[in-house]
Every structure is written in structure tokens, then in C-alpha cells.
Amino acid sequence: MSVRRVLCPGSFDPITNGHVDIIERAAALFDECIVAIFRNAAKAPLFEVRERVELCRQALAHLPNVRVEESDGLLADYARSRGVSALAKGLRVVSDFEYEVQMAHMNKRLAPEVETIFLVARPEHAFLSSSIVKDVARFGGDVSGLVPEPVRRALEAKFR
Amino acid sequence: MSVRRVLCPGSFDPITNGHVDIIERAAALFDECIVAIFRNAAKAPLFEVRERVELCRQALAHLPNVRVEESDGLLADYARSRGVSALAKGLRVVSDFEYEVQMAHMNKRLAPEVETIFLVARPEHAFLSSSIVKDVARFGGDVSGLVPEPVRRALEAKFR
Amino acid sequence: MSVRRVLCPGSFDPITNGHVDIIERAAALFDECIVAIFRNAAKAPLFEVRERVELCRQALAHLPNVRVEESDGLLADYARSRGVSALAKGLRVVSDFEYEVQMAHMNKRLAPEVETIFLVARPEHAFLSSSIVKDVARFGGDVSGLVPEPVRRALEAKFR
Amino acid sequence: MSVRRVLCPGSFDPITNGHVDIIERAAALFDECIVAIFRNAAKAPLFEVRERVELCRQALAHLPNVRVEESDGLLADYARSRGVSALAKGLRVVSDFEYEVQMAHMNKRLAPEVETIFLVARPEHAFLSSSIVKDVARFGGDVSGLVPEPVRRALEAKFR
Amino acid sequence: MSVRRVLCPGSFDPITNGHVDIIERAAALFDECIVAIFRNAAKAPLFEVRERVELCRQALAHLPNVRVEESDGLLADYARSRGVSALAKGLRVVSDFEYEVQMAHMNKRLAPEVETIFLVARPEHAFLSSSIVKDVARFGGDVSGLVPEPVRRALEAKFR
Amino acid sequence: MSVRRVLCPGSFDPITNGHVDIIERAAALFDECIVAIFRNAAKAPLFEVRERVELCRQALAHLPNVRVEESDGLLADYARSRGVSALAKGLRVVSDFEYEVQMAHMNKRLAPEVETIFLVARPEHAFLSSSIVKDVARFGGDVSGLVPEPVRRALEAKFR
């Protein structure tokens, strides 16, 4: 049996408890898990890519087979260069589904040996997204329980 | 590294080329793959469960790490009894997605150690389902290219 | 320029004002329009196919280029035998859309020279369907304005 | 200020914790709440209407402004006869939404003075439905936490 | 019986006949209705918040229990500060539904005592939105019947 | 029989093989087909409208009854000025469907004599869009097979 590797790509601006859950579950299905933070995926991001990497590392420190990387360029190329078997994505709602299905078809075309697998967000995370978290934090709403503690503190610092 | 096993459940009444594609891709991500044909999943099935098992075995004979089983009862119990890490399901359209998400949440609750992963049907299979195939075959339409050859012959025999 | 013909297939159990609107609009785009009532399309229909044909004829009598036919078998075969350029279907909601898209792909495969075109139901018909009309009529609700007058009388007679 | 009354209609075969939550929240917005169990709404119900009424009464006994009624016929007529201001329905998923929107339009047409309001099921109930609960109970799965305790016992008795 | 209050939040840039209909129906279910125009909800709004307030006041002058307010910050905080029982939102299409459901879950978390209720837009308003109205008006299309008369005049003045 | 004309509107920034397929099929149903490139439809387009027109002309040169025009203003006005019977649009996914349905209702209101017809994208084009093609090309991915050859070369030149 060769080592099987999964890639969890995203902009993670910032990482939420919904992301952490999906990464934990993807990491449990494979030998190794790479979390790839795409520099260019978010338009006008709140956090610099370095900050996003650092927050992901803190939020995922309890997962020994996960490593966080900063990346760039075409996802399919990146996946291939890392020798992953699969991309893992979380699905929350129907509109996620349609967009992600389009991306999965395109990635399959560009790198046929890389599979995309979808995991369903836990029901209590179905309303969670990085942008809704930022909207709440921006106006002083309480985001504890929605994001890892270091992210909560970083949001507070940004919007103070 | 322990052996990782995936379960592909369904009624497979009958197996289509869409099912074969999903099973091939799921089997490639895990060490072993069990295809479980649920006796009770289809209402008024066209094929007896024995026939469905036989057609699946013929259609999947080229996949060395796949075995076909007849099963019954609660999917979550079955998955647990087989020691699988994941259930794999194909997604074609939004209405699949919503139903499958509900089932995934329920199965997670009944067997938290079993993950559900979704693979997206290839675009050219997006319109394929066992029931549409049966509707076409019933009126003498040509289903070659939509189902494995043994299934095509079995449908022809049923509806002659 | 050759004669262009469109086919409006359905079970029409019974025809509603929503169907009439779609047929009027399809008929206006082509030289000839065939309304094909599929004997086998409805499970346990309320109206016999002969009644459905008769009600369609009355409801569509004002459209000189429309003729109503009873039909059977595979829609793609029927369309081909009638030399139509297109099948026309009305779309109301997302769930219609997904099912109809699957059927359109299958029909394209079976009869590539026949196109499927979709027309959007008028907003005030978005909630109208044969089954909702039957449910209302069954309990004595008023369906005038939802179905052509002969259909209203026929429903009243059925449920008296 | 006149008394404002809300109606929660359904087949409740059987009532789940998802239903209880929606009824609690609807009852909190109005002075009185009627839970109407429609005899004819479920096809081949598991529980007789009398049993369903009894289980609803036990599950809702903690809500002083709620009463449970058995009913029949057209929902719009029933709502009007009870003088309610609104029908309340729970929404879980997109497919619920489309069907319920159609019913809301039809009911608005039949009884324009009665409003339909929708409440969103709590995320942890998004996968809950009477039929999924019956499927799980039928095969001996554990439904505690999904239905009120009297319903759990009734399901166990049915499927023993 | 205490006074029950409902809040209709939005950017109202500008108010359409679809908004007016939802507000009329929400106001009829509660003792008091607050229409809250969020300064920050619209990106690059066409109308200043003062203009939007003024147009809403004119469009809603016939509703004695409605008052229009300019507001800011977090919707959940605002709802709580005004002591409302419920937020009312109109639903038109599935994509509205998914976004609004996410917002409803988040608001429930931030202010558990405030319910979100959804009313379904009348069929003839299902295609109406502030942005489609602005697109039509920008190119000189006729928007009478889609927006209140003062809004029609204000749009004409903007785009003359 | 008078000449029947269909209009295929869009921003075509740039034209993809999915667009070409829809235009071929629409052109086959009518006597004449106008492809109208709206100057203002795309925000921050990659290609100037002149380039988009030129690429469309090259991609559609094999269709004798198609002509490509640059246009502006309100689609309904343009359709009317060209005397078209119908607008033709391709549908890929549910989110397309909802937006396009809204536009179809608005256009029907503005120009009642112009019908909107929808054709379903071929399954293998279901994931294709101008923006996904640009994203892939921007990072050096291979887009041959997704766009006409002149478009592939133009994308390569843009992103070199």
C-alpha cells in the first residue's frame, strides 16, 4: 500500500470551525493531508496570506498528519505536483454544490488522476462561512464557537 | 497503516455505467471496496436481488479490490459491521444532493465513525439513472452505452 | 423554407391554464404544433386518455395550427415519426428543471435531430399543476381561472 | 388588539422533534396556536389519525396556547373556519421550499385573508423528517433525540 | 397581551412593489412594524440612505402601524434594541432561500429571542428586485407597475 | 410563412464551445439567427467588444444563417428593433435557471411579443463558462477543447 494523500484547498480568510471539521474528517480518511491556502483565491482578503497560514497552523496543530502550505497558480497543477489522490471539499448548501461540481469537472479534465471528494458540513455549521463570520465580527458580534480561538482574537484585533 | 475500506450502497436495479464509474473511482481511493445491494431499497424492483448481485459482479469483474454483497437492514449498522471507513455515493443533480445530505447526517448520527464521501458523476452520466434506463428499455429504446453489456441483455430479456 | 413542427408532450390529466399558455406560445414559434397525450405517462390517471384528448381539443380549439393526438411508447420515437424539429416543455420550478434536463439529454441521445426547448411558465402559473388542481377540486375548492371551463365542469362531475 | 391565531397543519405521522420546535416557535409569535392533523394528508400512514393526535397532545402538553385538532378537507377552508391569521410551516431544504411555495400561492388564492409564514428548521433538525425516522425505527435504529419520548415508545411498539 | 412588533430589514435601494407587498402583509400580522434601512447593506448604492428612507416613507404612508428607520451595525443587535418578536423577509427564489436561511441561523444564534419569518413573494413579483429595476431604468425601460410612483420618478431623475 | 428570427444575446467574454453549441442549435430552429454582443454586459471584460465580435465571427463562420452584432442598451428594445420572435439562452445549472427565469419574465413584460426559449447545454459543457475558462488560461492551464481555436490563441496572447 502506497501513502495516500488528500489536499484541502481554500482561501481560509479566515479558517472557521466549519473548515476545521472538514479537514479533521478528510485527514482521518487518508495517510497525509495538505491544507493549501491559495494566495489569489480571495478578492481583497481581510488577512494577508501569511496570517492565514499562521491561523490555520494554530487551528490544526492537534492533527499530526496535516500540514499547511501557501500556494498559488492552478489548483490542478498544484495537486499533481504534490502527488495527492484527492481534493476534499466541504458542501453546505445547494449553491456550493453547483459551483463545486463545476470546479470538480474542470479539475478532473486538467488532472484526471486526482479525484474530488465532498464531505457534508455538520448541520450546525451549515450557516457558517468566512464571509458571514467577518460580517458579524466587523460589527462587534460574538464569533466565539464559530471560529478557533486564535482566529477570534485576530478578528477582534482587526476590527478594534 | 491499517486497511481502509469503502462501502458503495444502493439498490442497483440495475447497475448502470454511472454506477460503474463511481465504484471504479471510489475503489481507487481505498484498499478495499464493498458494493452492497440492499434487498429492500427498491420498491417493486424489476430485478430480483440475486439477479442484481449477479449483474453487478459481471459489471465489476475488472476491479480486483471490489466485492459485491447482498445486504439488508440499516445501512449504518451494515457499514459498522463491515468495518468501513466511508460510504461513497455519486451525486448527479441538486435533488440527489439534498436527499443524500439528509441520509449522510442520519448515518453520521447512527455510526459517527463512518464518513460519507460524495463523488460527482461524470458530466455524460448526469442524466443517467436506473429508472430512466428501465423506462427507455421498456419501450424498446437502445440502452447500449448506458449500461454494461450484460445488463443490456438482461433488460432486453425482461422486456421482450 | 420547410415546414417546422413542434411537439408538446404530456399526460394532461387534466390540461390546465398553465399548459394552454405554454402551448399557445410554442405554437406561435412554429408552423405546426402537435399536442401528444401519452397514455402511459400518468400513473392511475383521473381521466381516461379519451377524456384527456377531448378536454385538450376543447381547450385548444382557438389555435388553428395545433392538433391533439393520443400517443404511446417512447417519446423520442414518437417525435421522430412525426418529423418534429423540437419538443417544447414548460418550466415552473427548479425541481421541474432538473427532471426535464435529464429527459432532454436522454431524448437528444435517442433522437439527436430533435431539439428540446423550454418556455418559462408565466409567474401567475408558477404554482399550477394538474395534481394541485385535482387536490383542490377533490375537496370542493374553486378551480375556475386555473383550468379551462370544460375542464372545470369535468372535474366537478368527477368529484360530485 | 384582537386575538391572533396561527395554524400548524400536517400529517404528523408521527410528530418529530423538528415539528415540536417549529410549533413552539410559531406558538410564541401568536396568541393561540392550532395544530391540525389532516386525516388524508399521509398516504398509507403508519399511525391512525387518533394515534397521531394523541402523540401530538403528549408532545405539546407543555405549550399552554396550543391545541391539537383532527381535520379533513381543504386546508384553506379549514384555516378560514378557524379564523386564523396565518399558517405556519417549517422549511428544511430547497425541495421543501418549492413545494411549500406552490401550496402557499394556492392557499392565498383560495383564502386571501390567511397568510402563510415559514420558519426555518434548526440546523440540527435539517435532516429530520417523519419518513426518515420511520425508516430508522423499522430496522431497529435508535431514534431517541429525534422524536419525543412517547413517539419513540410508540414506534418501538409498532415495529417490535 | 403585550404589543408584538416585527422588523423588515433591507437596503431598499430603492423600494419596489415587491417590498411593499411583503411589508403590508407582515404589518397585518403584528401590532407594529419597523422598516429598517441599513446604511451599509448595499454596496455602491444608487440612492443615499436619506433618499431611500424618504422613498420608503412615501411608499408606505398608507400603513398606519409601519414606521421607517435608518439603521446601522449588526441586524441582530438592532432587532434586540427595538424589542421586536420577529424579522420578516420575503422569499422569491431558491437562491434567496439559501442565503436567507444562513442569515436566519446566524441571527438566531446572536439573538435567540428574535424569530425570523419568511413570506413568499406574490407570483407576479417573483422576478422583481431592486437591481433588475435599476438595470431597466438605466436604459430607459418602463418601470411603472414595478415600483411605487415616487420611486419611478426618482429613478427617472437619476438616469435622465 | 414569414421569416423567423432568433436572438442569442450575451457578453461572450470570450465565446466558448458551450456558446457555439447553443447557437448552432438555436440557428437550426429558425430561419435567421443574430448573435448580439452586449458592450455593457460584462464588468471589467478581458476582451474589448471589438475583439469579442471578431472571435465570435471566426467561431461561427460555418453557420450561414448566423450574423454577429455589437449592441447596447436594453435587451428587450434591441430584440424588438431586430424583429426577432425569440431570445435563445443556454441553461447549465440551477443557478443559471433562476437568474434567466427572472430575466425572461422581465423581458416578456417589456416586449410581450418576444418569447424566451431555453436550450440545455450538452452534459460535457455543463461545467464550461467564460469565467472558468479565463481562470484556467490565466494560470497557464490548457483550454483546447473548451473554446474555439482562435479563442485559445487569443487567451494565450492575453496571458503570455
XYZ file of N, CA and C in Angstrom, chain E residues 37-129:
279
model
N -33.813 50.544 7.292
C -32.970 50.683 6.108
C -31.520 50.718 6.556
N -30.794 49.687 6.196
C -29.410 49.580 6.654
C -28.495 50.363 5.725
N -27.831 51.314 6.315
C -26.934 52.210 5.594
C -25.909 51.403 4.798
N -25.377 50.375 5.469
C -24.217 49.686 4.929
C -24.561 48.422 4.133
N -25.833 48.125 3.986
C -26.186 46.845 3.365
C -25.923 46.826 1.861
N -26.100 47.951 1.199
C -25.893 47.976 -0.252
C -24.501 48.494 -0.573
N -23.823 47.790 -1.482
C -22.520 48.279 -1.947
C -22.761 49.275 -3.075
N -22.101 50.420 -2.984
C -22.247 51.440 -4.022
C -23.720 51.655 -4.364
N -24.518 52.081 -3.383
C -25.952 52.250 -3.623
C -26.230 53.370 -4.633
N -27.338 53.245 -5.329
C -27.750 54.302 -6.255
C -28.296 55.483 -5.474
N -29.092 55.177 -4.434
C -29.712 56.248 -3.644
C -29.017 56.382 -2.288
N -28.804 57.603 -1.855
C -28.321 57.858 -0.495
C -29.329 57.291 0.504
N -28.846 56.971 1.690
C -29.748 56.387 2.685
C -30.924 57.338 2.987
N -30.681 58.649 2.994
C -31.761 59.623 3.247
C -32.845 59.546 2.169
N -32.393 59.408 0.933
C -33.351 59.281 -0.170
C -34.158 57.986 -0.046
N -33.467 56.924 0.323
C -34.146 55.634 0.461
C -35.201 55.674 1.560
N -34.837 56.323 2.685
C -35.802 56.481 3.777
C -37.016 57.267 3.280
N -36.753 58.347 2.601
C -37.834 59.220 2.139
C -38.755 58.463 1.156
N -38.167 57.706 0.234
C -38.975 56.950 -0.727
C -39.790 55.864 -0.011
N -39.206 55.207 0.968
C -39.952 54.204 1.737
C -41.126 54.869 2.463
N -40.874 56.018 3.063
C -41.959 56.697 3.805
C -43.124 57.018 2.874
N -42.803 57.498 1.681
C -43.882 57.815 0.740
C -44.611 56.542 0.294
N -43.843 55.498 0.067
C -44.444 54.262 -0.462
C -45.283 53.531 0.580
N -45.018 53.816 1.862
C -45.665 53.070 2.941
C -46.599 53.949 3.759
N -46.877 55.163 3.260
C -47.668 56.134 4.027
C -49.066 55.616 4.342
N -49.550 54.666 3.545
C -50.914 54.153 3.756
C -50.987 53.109 4.872
N -49.879 52.790 5.486
C -49.868 51.733 6.505
C -49.640 52.366 7.876
N -50.709 52.512 8.686
C -50.598 53.287 9.929
C -49.669 52.671 10.975
N -49.505 51.351 10.951
C -48.664 50.750 12.008
C -47.227 50.489 11.555
N -46.818 51.139 10.461
C -45.456 50.975 9.958
C -44.668 52.256 10.181
N -43.436 52.116 10.685
C -42.555 53.296 10.672
C -41.204 52.917 10.079
N -40.604 53.902 9.414
C -39.369 53.681 8.673
C -38.200 54.272 9.452
N -37.133 53.508 9.602
C -35.962 53.987 10.336
C -34.698 53.726 9.527
N -33.741 54.596 9.721
C -32.409 54.398 9.176
C -31.609 53.667 10.241
N -30.844 52.656 9.850
C -30.103 51.979 10.900
C -28.739 51.533 10.416
N -28.001 50.919 11.334
C -26.606 50.602 11.059
C -26.181 49.468 11.990
N -25.036 48.899 11.717
C -24.486 47.899 12.629
C -25.069 46.527 12.380
N -25.110 45.733 13.445
C -25.489 44.333 13.345
C -27.009 44.200 13.436
N -27.616 43.538 12.477
C -29.077 43.399 12.458
C -29.604 42.799 13.767
N -28.929 41.775 14.275
C -29.421 41.117 15.495
C -29.448 42.101 16.667
N -28.417 42.945 16.778
C -28.374 43.943 17.852
C -29.512 44.947 17.686
N -29.711 45.347 16.440
C -30.748 46.348 16.179
C -32.128 45.786 16.531
N -32.369 44.546 16.120
C -33.659 43.897 16.399
C -33.901 43.832 17.900
N -32.861 43.455 18.617
C -32.964 43.347 20.067
C -33.238 44.719 20.691
N -32.545 45.741 20.204
C -32.708 47.081 20.789
C -34.107 47.623 20.551
N -34.765 47.146 19.511
C -36.117 47.617 19.215
C -37.193 46.709 19.823
N -36.767 45.652 20.486
C -37.725 44.765 21.156
C -38.680 44.066 20.208
N -38.177 43.668 19.043
C -39.078 43.015 18.087
C -39.171 41.515 18.379
N -40.323 40.938 18.047
C -40.508 39.484 18.165
C -39.944 38.752 16.961
N -39.981 39.435 15.811
C -39.635 38.723 14.581
C -39.039 39.652 13.539
N -38.183 39.066 12.729
C -37.741 39.673 11.476
C -38.581 39.064 10.372
N -39.063 39.883 9.438
C -39.810 39.333 8.296
C -39.028 39.577 7.009
N -38.936 38.531 6.218
C -38.226 38.618 4.946
C -39.085 38.009 3.846
N -38.974 38.558 2.662
C -39.670 37.968 1.519
C -38.771 36.958 0.829
N -39.354 35.885 0.372
C -38.606 34.894 -0.407
C -39.156 34.884 -1.824
N -38.267 34.896 -2.790
C -38.710 34.790 -4.171
C -38.241 33.476 -4.780
N -36.942 33.265 -4.723
C -36.394 32.119 -5.441
C -35.492 31.306 -4.534
N -35.102 30.142 -5.037
C -34.289 29.224 -4.249
C -32.994 29.875 -3.776
N -32.383 30.700 -4.614
C -31.102 31.273 -4.184
C -31.311 32.277 -3.041
N -32.393 33.049 -3.067
C -32.778 33.839 -1.879
C -32.836 32.950 -0.652
N -33.547 31.844 -0.832
C -33.837 30.951 0.281
C -32.564 30.522 1.003
N -31.568 30.098 0.235
C -30.362 29.579 0.880
C -29.615 30.667 1.640
N -29.512 31.833 1.030
C -28.814 32.920 1.713
C -29.576 33.338 2.959
N -30.881 33.485 2.819
C -31.685 33.961 3.952
C -31.696 32.947 5.097
N -31.672 31.671 4.748
C -31.628 30.637 5.785
C -30.317 30.749 6.570
N -29.222 30.983 5.876
C -27.951 31.162 6.583
C -28.019 32.374 7.522
N -28.572 33.477 7.027
C -28.687 34.674 7.868
C -29.606 34.408 9.058
N -30.696 33.682 8.819
C -31.644 33.392 9.906
C -30.976 32.571 10.999
N -30.150 31.589 10.609
C -29.461 30.787 11.620
C -28.484 31.657 12.411
N -27.758 32.506 11.702
C -26.789 33.361 12.393
C -27.521 34.324 13.338
N -28.596 34.922 12.876
C -29.323 35.866 13.735
C -29.939 35.169 14.946
N -30.415 33.937 14.747
C -30.966 33.155 15.863
C -29.884 32.918 16.922
N -28.671 32.710 16.446
C -27.568 32.486 17.374
C -27.213 33.761 18.143
N -27.262 34.883 17.435
C -26.870 36.154 18.061
C -27.990 36.719 18.927
N -29.239 36.465 18.559
C -30.375 36.991 19.333
C -31.463 35.917 19.352
N -31.329 34.936 20.249
C -32.225 33.763 20.214
C -33.701 34.109 20.421
N -33.988 35.246 21.037
C -35.389 35.574 21.312
C -36.085 36.202 20.104
N -35.346 36.453 19.029
C -35.940 37.053 17.828
C -36.094 35.966 16.757
N -37.299 35.770 16.313
C -37.607 34.771 15.292
C -37.458 35.388 13.897
N -37.090 34.599 12.893
C -37.175 35.080 11.505
C -38.339 34.381 10.825
N -39.240 35.152 10.235
C -40.330 34.539 9.468
C -40.198 34.954 8.008
N -40.564 34.022 7.138
C -40.481 34.273 5.712
C -41.874 34.312 5.108
N -42.086 35.290 4.251
C -43.322 35.368 3.473
C -42.931 35.174 2.015
N -43.785 34.534 1.269
C -43.468 34.273 -0.137
C -43.964 35.428 -1.001
N -43.079 35.943 -1.827
C -43.460 36.996 -2.760
C -44.612 36.530 -3.638
N -45.538 37.426 -3.957
C -46.610 37.075 -4.889
C -45.992 36.655 -6.214
N -46.645 35.711 -6.896
C -46.050 35.199 -8.139
C -45.638 36.309 -9.101
N -46.448 37.341 -9.216
C -46.144 38.378 -10.206
C -44.967 39.253 -9.769
N -44.487 39.066 -8.540
C -43.297 39.792 -8.091
C -42.066 38.898 -8.045
N -42.221 37.655 -8.474
C -41.121 36.696 -8.318
C -39.881 37.121 -9.099
N -40.046 37.963 -10.092
C -38.886 38.359 -10.901
C -38.391 39.752 -10.542
N -39.013 40.353 -9.550
C -38.726 41.742 -9.198
C -37.604 41.846 -8.175
N -36.637 42.699 -8.438
C -35.633 43.008 -7.425
C -35.177 44.440 -7.655
